[in-house]
Amino acid sequence: MICRITDSPIDMDELTDSLDSPELGGLCTFVGKVRNHSAGQGVTHLEYHAYPEMAEKKMRQVAEEIEERFGVAHLAMAHRVGTLAIGDIAVGIAAASAHRDAAFKACRYAIDRIKQIVPIWKKEFGEDGVAWVEGCAVDAETAEPQKAQNQRV
Amino acid sequence: MICRITDSPIDMDELTDSLDSPELGGLCTFVGKVRNHSAGQGVTHLEYHAYPEMAEKKMRQVAEEIEERFGVAHLAMAHRVGTLAIGDIAVGIAAASAHRDAAFKACRYAIDRIKQIVPIWKKEFGEDGVAWVEGCAVDAETAEPQKAQNQRV
Amino acid sequence: MKIRVKCFAWAKEVTGEDEIDLEVPEGATVADLRESLAERFPVFSGRMESIAVSVNQEFAGEGTPVDAGDELGLIPPISGGCA
Amino acid sequence: MKIRVKCFAWAKEVTGEDEIDLEVPEGATVADLRESLAERFPVFSGRMESIAVSVNQEFAGEGTPVDAGDELGLIPPISGGCA
């Protein structure tokens, strides 16, 4: 199982190849790329920052949650950090299972959950300036996310 | 938009590359591979048969339904026919959108709907013999699918 | 009139043909096609309700007219994809 | 006692440091860490509830003890992924 923070380009083939097995009929992948727009304004590039050790630990937690919830043990996920251009892959996820329903659910849960609990931050450089994109404030007591506001810098 | 029945191996990179565009932040793919088991019995290989012209037409219908339902216009789908070995890709789908929710929904709808209305047949060669795997009988009046039983041959 | 009907998968296997010719009355519909089919190939009678008929590459209801110039097909239950 | 706290993203930017040292009483908790942080960097006061604290790479509640040997972090709202 791959749970990786990396400053190199993400190779989806590597992620999917890591899951290859003759009993797995369904493979669902998600690729998150840097868009040229965000909340109606143009974006020129992004910086992704992470707390790498904790981020990989939390990714492994996401994988454990997925195995518990959906019985899917064949997962690979990688998130890139550093400066990314439009079109670069920021995050890649692959989930394989005997049947498609579990593969889709695992992949969807992975990206949603990564955005909630994996300590990665996105700084957006756009037409209107620079902002930290802050999706989820983690509630200290429950370690569960709640909606946050972006911080302009 | 790719909607293709093919007797050549499916190249997922070709499908996803066809969707590349700077406004698309989320890409969801599904790959269906030949499993080494089905309904508890071992499978040695498969044959996929199609009514190719109608199949591609029905795939285009699926794409139209997806654009209507989810607003997702960036789709690529390919289904292979002929003799396939364990691990071969039978079907590949890619859906891209600005946001991930629509990409996931489009991709999931595509594979579910393909299995309902696109005239493709699977003949399974396994330990216990040979069978046509018949998932969906299409109701003639509504052109909507209903559950069918496999036919042994 | 004579109509030509494409056979796929199980239907191709039991007819032994890619295409079959059936005799139907002028002004025939899909229902007439089925009647002629069951006469010629009794094996269809037992599972006629699971076989769809396509007319010009669309699934067609029982009342749909069929003509010698139409592209007609017998569509056993499908199993697209996998998993 | 002196504790060392890692700063990330917005927290790193406003402190200007990868890590800061804070003075807290013996037997301190995350709540004490926050108090010391707000005194030293008043900019945190206005949005303290959106900053999570990690203790040894886990999100930690207000009553969690903090010790000089712990790996401590300030976690602004996260934005993993994209799209």
Coordinates of C-alpha atoms in Angstrom, one line a residue, chain B:
Chain B
M1 CA -15.4 12.5 -26.7
I2 CA -14.3 8.9 -27.2
C3 CA -17.1 6.2 -27.3
R4 CA -15.4 3.1 -28.7
I5 CA -15.8 -0.6 -29.2
T6 CA -12.4 -2.1 -30.0
D7 CA -10.6 -5.4 -30.4
S8 CA -7.3 -3.9 -29.4
P9 CA -6.0 -3.5 -25.8
I10 CA -7.5 -0.5 -24.1
D11 CA -5.0 2.3 -23.3
M12 CA -6.2 4.3 -20.3
D13 CA -3.6 7.0 -20.9
E14 CA -5.1 7.7 -24.3
L15 CA -8.5 8.0 -22.7
T16 CA -7.4 10.3 -19.9
D17 CA -5.1 12.4 -22.2
S18 CA -8.1 13.1 -24.4
L19 CA -9.7 14.9 -21.5
D20 CA -6.8 17.1 -20.6
S21 CA -7.8 20.7 -20.2
P22 CA -6.7 23.4 -17.7
E23 CA -10.2 24.0 -16.3
L24 CA -10.6 20.4 -15.3
G25 CA -9.5 19.8 -11.7
G26 CA -11.0 16.4 -11.1
L27 CA -10.5 13.2 -13.1
C28 CA -12.1 10.0 -12.2
T29 CA -11.5 6.8 -14.0
F30 CA -12.8 3.2 -13.8
V31 CA -11.1 0.2 -15.2
G32 CA -12.8 -3.1 -15.4
K33 CA -10.5 -6.1 -15.7
V34 CA -11.1 -9.8 -16.2
R35 CA -11.2 -11.5 -12.8
N36 CA -9.9 -15.0 -12.1
H37 CA -13.2 -15.8 -10.4
S38 CA -16.9 -15.2 -10.8
A39 CA -19.8 -16.2 -8.6
G40 CA -17.4 -18.5 -6.7
Q41 CA -15.9 -20.4 -9.6
G42 CA -12.6 -20.1 -11.3
V43 CA -12.5 -18.3 -14.7
T44 CA -9.9 -19.1 -17.3
H45 CA -10.7 -16.5 -19.9
L46 CA -13.6 -14.6 -21.4
E47 CA -15.1 -13.7 -24.8
Y48 CA -16.7 -10.3 -25.2
H49 CA -19.1 -9.9 -28.1
A50 CA -20.8 -6.7 -29.2
Y51 CA -23.3 -5.3 -31.7
P52 CA -20.6 -2.7 -32.5
E53 CA -22.6 0.0 -34.3
M54 CA -25.5 -0.1 -31.8
A55 CA -23.0 -0.3 -28.9
E56 CA -21.2 2.9 -29.9
K57 CA -24.6 4.6 -30.5
K58 CA -25.7 3.6 -27.0
M59 CA -22.5 4.7 -25.5
R60 CA -23.1 8.1 -27.0
Q61 CA -26.5 8.0 -25.4
V62 CA -24.9 7.3 -22.1
A63 CA -22.6 10.3 -22.6
E64 CA -25.6 12.5 -23.4
E65 CA -27.4 11.4 -20.3
I66 CA -24.3 12.2 -18.2
E67 CA -24.1 15.7 -19.7
E68 CA -27.8 16.3 -18.9
R69 CA -27.6 14.8 -15.3
F70 CA -24.3 15.9 -14.1
G71 CA -23.2 18.6 -16.5
V72 CA -20.1 16.6 -17.4
A73 CA -19.1 16.8 -21.0
H74 CA -15.6 15.5 -20.8
L75 CA -15.9 11.7 -21.1
A76 CA -14.0 8.9 -22.7
M77 CA -15.1 5.3 -22.7
A78 CA -13.9 2.2 -24.5
H79 CA -15.0 -1.4 -24.4
R80 CA -12.9 -4.3 -25.7
V81 CA -14.3 -7.3 -27.6
G82 CA -12.8 -10.6 -28.5
T83 CA -11.0 -13.1 -26.3
L84 CA -9.6 -11.6 -23.1
A85 CA -7.2 -13.2 -20.5
I86 CA -7.3 -12.7 -16.8
G87 CA -6.1 -9.2 -16.0
D88 CA -7.0 -7.7 -19.4
I89 CA -8.9 -4.5 -19.4
A90 CA -12.4 -5.1 -20.6
V91 CA -13.8 -1.6 -20.1
G92 CA -12.2 1.8 -19.4
I93 CA -13.9 5.0 -18.5
A94 CA -12.6 8.5 -17.8
A95 CA -14.6 11.5 -16.7
A96 CA -13.2 14.9 -15.9
S97 CA -14.9 18.0 -14.4
A98 CA -14.0 21.1 -12.6
H99 CA -14.9 19.5 -9.3
R100 CA -14.6 16.0 -8.1
D101 CA -18.2 15.3 -7.1
A102 CA -19.4 15.5 -10.7
A103 CA -16.4 13.5 -12.0
F104 CA -17.1 10.6 -9.6
K105 CA -20.8 10.6 -10.4
A106 CA -20.3 10.7 -14.1
C107 CA -17.8 7.9 -14.1
R108 CA -20.0 5.7 -11.8
Y109 CA -23.1 6.4 -13.9
A110 CA -21.2 5.6 -17.1
I111 CA -20.2 2.1 -16.0
D112 CA -23.6 1.3 -14.4
R113 CA -25.4 2.5 -17.5
I114 CA -23.1 0.7 -20.0
K115 CA -23.9 -2.5 -18.2
Q116 CA -27.6 -1.8 -18.7
I117 CA -28.1 -0.6 -22.2
V118 CA -25.0 -1.1 -24.3
P119 CA -25.3 -4.4 -26.3
I120 CA -22.2 -6.2 -25.2
W121 CA -22.1 -9.9 -24.1
K122 CA -19.7 -11.8 -22.0
K123 CA -19.1 -15.5 -22.4
E124 CA -17.3 -16.9 -19.4
F125 CA -15.0 -20.0 -19.7
G126 CA -14.4 -21.5 -16.3
E127 CA -13.9 -24.6 -14.2
D128 CA -17.5 -25.5 -14.4
G129 CA -17.9 -24.9 -18.1
V130 CA -19.1 -22.1 -20.3
A131 CA -21.9 -19.6 -19.7
W132 CA -23.2 -16.4 -21.2
V133 CA -23.2 -13.9 -18.3
E134 CA -26.5 -12.1 -18.7
G135 CA -26.8 -9.2 -16.4
C136 CA -29.6 -7.1 -17.8
A137 CA -32.5 -8.1 -20.0
V138 CA -33.8 -4.9 -21.7
D139 CA -37.5 -4.4 -21.4
A140 CA -38.8 -4.0 -24.9
E141 CA -41.5 -1.4 -24.0
T142 CA -39.4 0.9 -21.7
A143 CA -36.0 0.1 -23.2
E144 CA -35.0 -0.1 -19.5
P145 CA -33.1 -3.1 -18.0
Q146 CA -34.4 -5.7 -15.7
K147 CA -32.4 -8.5 -13.9
A148 CA -31.7 -11.6 -16.1
Q149 CA -30.4 -15.1 -15.4
N150 CA -27.2 -16.5 -16.9
Q151 CA -27.6 -19.1 -19.7
R152 CA -25.3 -22.1 -19.7
V153 CA -24.3 -23.4 -23.1

